[in-house]
Each structure stands twice: as structure tokens, then as C-alpha cells.
Short mmCIF file of C-alpha atoms in Angstrom, two decimals:
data_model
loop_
_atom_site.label_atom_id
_atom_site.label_comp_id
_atom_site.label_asym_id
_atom_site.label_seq_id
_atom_site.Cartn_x
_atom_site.Cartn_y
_atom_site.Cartn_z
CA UNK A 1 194.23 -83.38 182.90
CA UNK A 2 192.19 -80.62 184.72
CA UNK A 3 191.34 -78.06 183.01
CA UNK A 4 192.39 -74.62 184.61
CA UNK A 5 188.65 -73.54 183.54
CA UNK A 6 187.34 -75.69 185.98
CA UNK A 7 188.90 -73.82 188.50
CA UNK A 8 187.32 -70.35 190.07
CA UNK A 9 187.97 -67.67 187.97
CA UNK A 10 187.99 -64.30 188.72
CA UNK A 11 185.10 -61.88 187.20
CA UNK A 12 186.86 -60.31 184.29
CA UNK A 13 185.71 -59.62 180.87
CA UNK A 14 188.37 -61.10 179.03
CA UNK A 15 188.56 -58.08 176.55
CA UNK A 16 191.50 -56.95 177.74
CA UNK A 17 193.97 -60.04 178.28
CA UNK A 18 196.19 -60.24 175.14
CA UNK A 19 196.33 -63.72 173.44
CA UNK A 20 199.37 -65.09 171.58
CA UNK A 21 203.15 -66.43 172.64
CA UNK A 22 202.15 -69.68 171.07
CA UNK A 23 205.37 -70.64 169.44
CA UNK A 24 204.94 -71.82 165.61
CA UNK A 25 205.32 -75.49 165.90
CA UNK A 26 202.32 -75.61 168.31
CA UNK A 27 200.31 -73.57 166.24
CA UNK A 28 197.37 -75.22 164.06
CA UNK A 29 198.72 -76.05 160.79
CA UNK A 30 198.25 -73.74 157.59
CA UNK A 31 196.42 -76.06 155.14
CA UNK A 32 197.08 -73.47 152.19
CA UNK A 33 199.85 -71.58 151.49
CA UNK A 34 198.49 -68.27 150.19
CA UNK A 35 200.39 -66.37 147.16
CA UNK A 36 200.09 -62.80 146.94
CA UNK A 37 200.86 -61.03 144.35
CA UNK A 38 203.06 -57.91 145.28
CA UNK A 39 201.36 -54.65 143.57
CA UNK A 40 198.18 -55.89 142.58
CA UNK A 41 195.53 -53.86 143.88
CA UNK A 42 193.98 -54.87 147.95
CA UNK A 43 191.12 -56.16 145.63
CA UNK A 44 193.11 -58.15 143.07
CA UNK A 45 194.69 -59.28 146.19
CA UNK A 46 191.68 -60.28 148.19
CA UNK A 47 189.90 -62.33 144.94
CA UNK A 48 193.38 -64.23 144.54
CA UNK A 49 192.82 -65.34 147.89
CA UNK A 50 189.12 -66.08 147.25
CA UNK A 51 190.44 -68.25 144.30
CA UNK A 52 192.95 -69.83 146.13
CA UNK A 53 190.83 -70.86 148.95
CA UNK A 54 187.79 -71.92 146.69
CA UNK A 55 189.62 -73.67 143.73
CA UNK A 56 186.10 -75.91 143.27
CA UNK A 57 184.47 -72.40 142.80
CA UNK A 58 183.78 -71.59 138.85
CA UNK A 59 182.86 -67.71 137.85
CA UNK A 60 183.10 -65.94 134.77
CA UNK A 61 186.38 -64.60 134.48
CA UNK A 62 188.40 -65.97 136.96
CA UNK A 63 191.02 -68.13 134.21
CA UNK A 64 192.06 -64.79 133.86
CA UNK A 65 194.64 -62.68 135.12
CA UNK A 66 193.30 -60.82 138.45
CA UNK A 67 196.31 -58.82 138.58
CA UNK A 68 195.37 -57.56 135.31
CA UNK A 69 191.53 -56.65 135.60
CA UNK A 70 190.27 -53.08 136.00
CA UNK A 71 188.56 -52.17 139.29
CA UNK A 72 184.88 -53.07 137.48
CA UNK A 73 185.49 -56.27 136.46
CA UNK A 74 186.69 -57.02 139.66
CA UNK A 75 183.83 -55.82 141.32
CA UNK A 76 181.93 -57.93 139.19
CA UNK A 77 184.35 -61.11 139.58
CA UNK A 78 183.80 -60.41 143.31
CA UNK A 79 179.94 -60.24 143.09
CA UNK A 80 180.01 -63.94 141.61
CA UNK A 81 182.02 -65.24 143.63
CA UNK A 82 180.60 -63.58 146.42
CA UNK A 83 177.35 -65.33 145.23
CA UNK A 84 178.76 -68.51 144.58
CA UNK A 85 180.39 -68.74 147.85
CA UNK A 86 176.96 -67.31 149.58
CA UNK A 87 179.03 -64.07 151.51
CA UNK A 88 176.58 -61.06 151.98
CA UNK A 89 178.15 -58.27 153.20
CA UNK A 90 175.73 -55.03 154.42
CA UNK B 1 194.50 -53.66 154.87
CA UNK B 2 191.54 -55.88 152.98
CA UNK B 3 189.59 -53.72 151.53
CA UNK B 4 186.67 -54.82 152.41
CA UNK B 5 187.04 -54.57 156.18
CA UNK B 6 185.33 -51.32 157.66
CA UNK B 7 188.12 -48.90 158.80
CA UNK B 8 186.23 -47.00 161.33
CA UNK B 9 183.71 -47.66 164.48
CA UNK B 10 183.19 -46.13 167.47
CA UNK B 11 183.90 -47.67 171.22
CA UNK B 12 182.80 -46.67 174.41
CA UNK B 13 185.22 -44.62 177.03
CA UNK B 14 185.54 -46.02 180.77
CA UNK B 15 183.05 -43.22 181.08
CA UNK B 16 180.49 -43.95 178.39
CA UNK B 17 181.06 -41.40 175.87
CA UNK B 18 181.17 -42.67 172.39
CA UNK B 19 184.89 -42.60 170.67
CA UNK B 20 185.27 -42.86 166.85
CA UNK B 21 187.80 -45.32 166.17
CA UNK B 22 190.20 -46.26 162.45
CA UNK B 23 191.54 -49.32 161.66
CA UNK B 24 194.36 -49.55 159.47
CA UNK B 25 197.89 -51.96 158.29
CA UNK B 26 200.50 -52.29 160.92
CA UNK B 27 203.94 -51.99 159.90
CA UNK B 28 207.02 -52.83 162.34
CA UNK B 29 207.79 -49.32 161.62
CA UNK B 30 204.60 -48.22 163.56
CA UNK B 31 204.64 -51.05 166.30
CA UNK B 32 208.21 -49.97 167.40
CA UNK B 33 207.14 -46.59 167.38
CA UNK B 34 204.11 -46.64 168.79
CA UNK B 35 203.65 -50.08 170.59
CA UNK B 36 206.98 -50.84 171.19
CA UNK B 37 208.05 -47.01 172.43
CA UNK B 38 205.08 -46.21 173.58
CA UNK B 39 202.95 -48.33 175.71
CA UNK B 40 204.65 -49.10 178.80
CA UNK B 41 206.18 -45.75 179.08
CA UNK B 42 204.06 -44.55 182.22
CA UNK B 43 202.70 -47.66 183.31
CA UNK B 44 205.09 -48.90 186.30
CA UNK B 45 206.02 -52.74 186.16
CA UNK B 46 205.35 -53.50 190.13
CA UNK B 47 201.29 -53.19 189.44
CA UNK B 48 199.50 -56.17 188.65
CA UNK B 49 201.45 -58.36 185.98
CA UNK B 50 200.73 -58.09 182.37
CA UNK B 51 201.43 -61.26 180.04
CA UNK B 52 202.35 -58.99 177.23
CA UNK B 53 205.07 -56.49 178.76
CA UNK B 54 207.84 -57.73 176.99
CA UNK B 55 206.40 -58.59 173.52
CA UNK B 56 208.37 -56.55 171.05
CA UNK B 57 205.63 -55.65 168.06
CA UNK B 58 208.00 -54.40 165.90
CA UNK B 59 209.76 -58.11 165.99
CA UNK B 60 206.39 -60.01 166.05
CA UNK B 61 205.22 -58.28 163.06
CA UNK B 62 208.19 -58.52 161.05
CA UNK B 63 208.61 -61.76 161.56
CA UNK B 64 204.60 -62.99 161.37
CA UNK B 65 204.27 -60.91 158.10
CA UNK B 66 206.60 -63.54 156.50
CA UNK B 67 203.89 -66.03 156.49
CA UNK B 68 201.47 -65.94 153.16
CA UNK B 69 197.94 -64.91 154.49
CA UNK B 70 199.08 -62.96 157.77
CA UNK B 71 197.61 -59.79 158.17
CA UNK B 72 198.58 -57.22 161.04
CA UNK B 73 196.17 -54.41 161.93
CA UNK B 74 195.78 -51.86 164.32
CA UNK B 75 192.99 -49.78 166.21
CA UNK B 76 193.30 -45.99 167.03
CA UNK B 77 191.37 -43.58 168.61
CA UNK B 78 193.74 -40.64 167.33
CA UNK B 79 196.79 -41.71 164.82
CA UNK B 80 199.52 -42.33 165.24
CA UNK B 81 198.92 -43.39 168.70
CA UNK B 82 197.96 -47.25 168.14
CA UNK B 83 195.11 -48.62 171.21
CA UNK B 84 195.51 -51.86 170.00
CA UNK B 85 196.93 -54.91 167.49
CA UNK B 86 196.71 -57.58 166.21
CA UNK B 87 198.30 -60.42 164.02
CA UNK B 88 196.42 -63.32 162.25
CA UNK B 89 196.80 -65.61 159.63
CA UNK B 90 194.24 -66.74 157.07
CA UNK B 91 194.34 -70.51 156.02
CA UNK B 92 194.64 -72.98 159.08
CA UNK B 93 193.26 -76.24 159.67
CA UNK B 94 189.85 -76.09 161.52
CA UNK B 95 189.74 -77.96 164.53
CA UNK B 96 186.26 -78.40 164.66
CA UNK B 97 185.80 -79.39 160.88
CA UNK B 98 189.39 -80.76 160.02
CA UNK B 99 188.31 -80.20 156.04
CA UNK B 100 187.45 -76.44 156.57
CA UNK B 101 189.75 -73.56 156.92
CA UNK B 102 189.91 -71.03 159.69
CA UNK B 103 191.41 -67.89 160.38
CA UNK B 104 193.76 -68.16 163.25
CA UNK B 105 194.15 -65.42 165.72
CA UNK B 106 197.97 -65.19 166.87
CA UNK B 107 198.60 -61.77 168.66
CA UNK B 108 196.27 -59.47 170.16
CA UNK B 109 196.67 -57.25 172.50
CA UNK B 110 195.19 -53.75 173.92
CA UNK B 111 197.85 -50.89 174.99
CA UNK B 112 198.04 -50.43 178.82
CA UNK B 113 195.74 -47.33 178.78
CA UNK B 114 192.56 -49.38 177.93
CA UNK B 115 192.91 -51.92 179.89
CA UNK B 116 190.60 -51.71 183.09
CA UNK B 117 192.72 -54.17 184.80
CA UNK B 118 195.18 -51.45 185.22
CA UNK B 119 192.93 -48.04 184.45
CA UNK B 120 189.34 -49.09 185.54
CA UNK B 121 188.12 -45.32 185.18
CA UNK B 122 189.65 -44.27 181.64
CA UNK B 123 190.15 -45.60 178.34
CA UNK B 124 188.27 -47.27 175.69
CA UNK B 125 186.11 -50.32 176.30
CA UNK B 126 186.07 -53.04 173.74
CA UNK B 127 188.99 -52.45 171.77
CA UNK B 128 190.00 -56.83 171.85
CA UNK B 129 186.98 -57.29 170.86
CA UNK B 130 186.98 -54.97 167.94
CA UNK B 131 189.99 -56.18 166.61
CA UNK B 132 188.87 -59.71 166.66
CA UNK B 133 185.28 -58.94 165.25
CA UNK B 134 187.64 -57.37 162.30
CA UNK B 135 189.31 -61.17 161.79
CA UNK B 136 186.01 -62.96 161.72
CA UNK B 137 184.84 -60.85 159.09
CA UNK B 138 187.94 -61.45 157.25
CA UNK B 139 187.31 -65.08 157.65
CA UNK B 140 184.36 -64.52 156.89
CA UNK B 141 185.02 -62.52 153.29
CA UNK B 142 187.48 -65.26 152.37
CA UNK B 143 184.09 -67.84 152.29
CA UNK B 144 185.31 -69.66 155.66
CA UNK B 145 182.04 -68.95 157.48
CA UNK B 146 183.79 -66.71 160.12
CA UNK B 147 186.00 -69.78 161.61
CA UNK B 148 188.43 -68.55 164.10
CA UNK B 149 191.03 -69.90 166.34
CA UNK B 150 192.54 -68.58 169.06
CA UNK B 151 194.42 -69.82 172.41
CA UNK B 152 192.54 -67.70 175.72
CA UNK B 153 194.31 -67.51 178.85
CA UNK B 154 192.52 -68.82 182.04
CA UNK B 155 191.04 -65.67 182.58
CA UNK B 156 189.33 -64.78 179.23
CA UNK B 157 187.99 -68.32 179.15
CA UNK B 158 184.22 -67.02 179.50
CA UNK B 159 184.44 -63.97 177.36
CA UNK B 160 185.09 -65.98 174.55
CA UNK B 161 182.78 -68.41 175.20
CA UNK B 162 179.83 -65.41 175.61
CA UNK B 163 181.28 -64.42 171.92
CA UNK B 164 180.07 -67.77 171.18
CA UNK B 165 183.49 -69.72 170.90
CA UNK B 166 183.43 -73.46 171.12
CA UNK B 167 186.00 -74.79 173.61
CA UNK B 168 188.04 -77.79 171.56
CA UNK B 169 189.90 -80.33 172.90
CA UNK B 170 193.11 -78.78 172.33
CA UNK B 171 195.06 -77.81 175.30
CA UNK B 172 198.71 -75.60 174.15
CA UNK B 173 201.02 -74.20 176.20
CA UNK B 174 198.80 -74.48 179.28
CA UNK B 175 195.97 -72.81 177.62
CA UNK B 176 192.48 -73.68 175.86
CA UNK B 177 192.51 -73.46 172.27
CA UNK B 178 189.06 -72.23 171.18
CA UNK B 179 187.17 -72.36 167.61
CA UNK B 180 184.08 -69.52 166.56
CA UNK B 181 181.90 -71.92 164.39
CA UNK B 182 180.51 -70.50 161.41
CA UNK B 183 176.95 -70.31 163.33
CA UNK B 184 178.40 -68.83 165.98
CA UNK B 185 180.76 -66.29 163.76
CA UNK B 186 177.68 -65.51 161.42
CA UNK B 187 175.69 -64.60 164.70
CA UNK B 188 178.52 -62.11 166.06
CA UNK B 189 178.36 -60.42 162.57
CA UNK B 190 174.62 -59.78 162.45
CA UNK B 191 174.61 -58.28 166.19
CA UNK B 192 177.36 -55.84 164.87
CA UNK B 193 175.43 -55.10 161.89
CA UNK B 194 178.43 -56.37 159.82
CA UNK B 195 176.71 -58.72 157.44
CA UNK B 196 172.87 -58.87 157.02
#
């Protein structure tokens, strides 16, 4: 099949054509289905997700309950992993 | 919103003048209100056709939200007016690396006013590409590299690729599903002084 992007485009950025429509079938396929859990903190919430995504991943702390931890030790849980998982944020 | 993800830069006007900009959570509440109600108010619907003039937000978000790992986020120059959205879930398949996992980007879209399409001397410049820097991060945070997906229409073909998006074979709908490779993603992030 030819590829409209063979075809002459006209000059435009891009930046400002919206993207989506896609219906959900055609979509690529979720490969993990991501718990939350409703009123932990946006950090609890964010290391769950680390955890889910990165089961092979093994920190200090992280058998425990998330939802549970105090700000610090999160920070810290999220250093580890952070380290573990080689994410370097500025 | 994560956390993690800045909640403020600053965009260019039409004109060149630098705009401070926040990021935060869209609700339906605030796409009916201020998508929804909002951005096609003035703009008349004989001018040059927009793909995205009937999308109802409010809908889109309710409905996307439902999925575990979608996350809906604005951009605004001054709240609660809302210059752009966008919906994307964490957790996909990569297309490029079937064992990895990708962030996939499945709603974006800048209100009329920045668009130079329609306004090519006012509004902010950038604002698409602000919102999607903001999901490659996230991808990037969750330890997927920065993978993202997204469909481009004929049009935007090239400004994705010049963001450094890898074309895949996948063809949906009509239109060319890209990937951002982690090289690619990680790359983006340094230029925008996002990671070191």
C-alpha cells in the first residue's frame, strides 16, 4: 500500500494537528493492567506503578505497603528504584 | 498529576515573547467547561477544516480515565482557560521492542487560538509539543526509556519524525503509527533540560 507520506506534503510543523480518534480495538494493546490505589499519595501512586511495571526490580522496602509509607521513606524507596532502574531526573 | 512531572514552562507567542505556562489534571468537569464550551466559540466552521471540531473532551476523558494507567493533562497560559490536552495511557505493547512497554499517546490536541493554521499571528507556539514532551517524561519516570506511541496524520508526519520518532510498520485508520525509541526519547529530554 502507498504510504500517504510518500506523497507531497504541505510545509507545516505538525505541532498543531491533534492526534487521536483511534477507536480502542485498533489501539496497541496494554500489556499491564495498572492498579491504583485510590487515596494514596501521587507518590505512593507513582512507586506502585514503578513496582508494577518492574516486578524483576528488588529494593529495600518495597514488600511493604506503599500506601502506608511516610513521604521519606518514599523518597528513599524512589531513590533505589530510581537507581536500580537507571532514571536520572535534573 | 505525577508528581514528578514539572508543572510549569514557558512557550513562545506568535510574536516571540516568552509566556509562562502550568500544567495540571484534567477533569471532564474542566474539558466541558473549558474545551468543550470554550474553544470553538469564535472560531467559524467554514475556515479551513479542523480534525478535532467535534471531539467532546468532557466524554473522551471520562471515558479514557476508566482505563488503569491513563492520565489526562492540560496546558494553560492563564487558568482556567485550558490551551491544550491531552490523554495517554501508560503500559502498551512496544512496537518496536514487542517485550518493552510504551506510553501510548491517544488524544492531543491544541485549542483553536494557538493553532497557526487558523491564527498565524497570535497565540502560543509549541503547546503539542509540550504536552507530549510531558508523556515521554512520564514514560520515561515509569523506567520505559521514554517509549511513545502515537498515530500522526499525513501532515504531522515530519514533525514527529524531526522529534526523532521512528516510523513502524503499522498503518491504522489511514494513518502512520509512530514509536520515540528510548535513544531517541532520552535525546528529546536532554535538549529540554529535563533529565541530565
Amino acid at each position: 500500500m502507498k504510504s500517504e507520506a510518500t506523497m507531497p506534503q504541505p510545509r507545516d510543523d505538525g505541532a498543531d494537528l491533534p492526534i487521536g480518534g483511534i477507536p480502542r480495538s485498533a489501539r496497541p494493546r496494554a500489556s499491564v493492567s495498572l492498579r491504583q490505589s485510590p487515596g494514596a499519595s501521587a507518590l505512593a501512586q507513582h512507586i506502585e506503578m514503578l513496582c508494577q511495571l518492574h516486578p524483576h526490580v528488588v529494593t529495600s522496602n518495597r514488600r511493604q505497603d506503599v500506601a502506608a509509607m511516610d513521604e521519606a521513606t518514599l523518597r528513599l524507596l524512589l531513590e533505589d528504584i530510581n537507581a536500580a532502574l537507571g532514571i536520572r531526573t535534573t | 498529576m505525577n508528581p514528578l512531572l514539572r508543572t510549569q514552562a514557558t512557550l513562545k507567542s506568535a510574536g516571540g515573547r516568552a509566556v509562562p505556562v502550568t500544567f495540571g489534571d484534567l477533569t471532564p468537569e474542566l474539558a466541558r467547561d473549558h474545551i468543550d464550551r470554550a474553544w470553538w466559540q469564535s472560531v467559524p466552521a467554514s475556515g479551513t477544516p479542523q480534525e478535532d471540531r467535534d471531539w467532546n473532551w468532557e466524554h473522551l476523558t471520562r471515558e479514557e480515565l476508566q482505563a488503569p494507567g491513563t492520565f489526562a493533562m492540560f496546558i494553560s497560559e492563564t487558568l482556567p482557560a485550558i490551551d491544550g490536552a491531552m490523554l495517554y495511557q501508560i503500559g502498551v505493547a512496544s512496537i518496536l521492542e514487542p517485550t518493552a512497554r510504551a506510553a501510548y499517546v491517544a488524544f492531543v490536541a491544541v485549542a483553536p487560538q494557538n493553532r497557526r493554521s487558523l491564527f498565524p499571528d497570535r497565540g502560543l507556539r509549541g503547546v503539542g509539543e509540550e504536552l507530549l514532551a510531558q508523556a515521554v517524561m512520564h514514560a520515561y519516570l515509569l523506567g520505559l526509556g521514554g517509549r511513545t506511541i502515537l498515530e500522526s496524520l499525513p501532515a504531522a508526519e515530519g514533525f514527529y519524525e524531526r522529534l526523532g520518532f521512528t516510523r513502524t510498520r503499522q498503518v491504522v485508520e489511514r494513518l502512520a503509527r509512530f514509536e520515540l525509541r528510548p535513544p531517541e526519547a532520552l535525546q528529546l529530554l536532554r535538549k529540554r533540560g529535563l533529565i541530565p
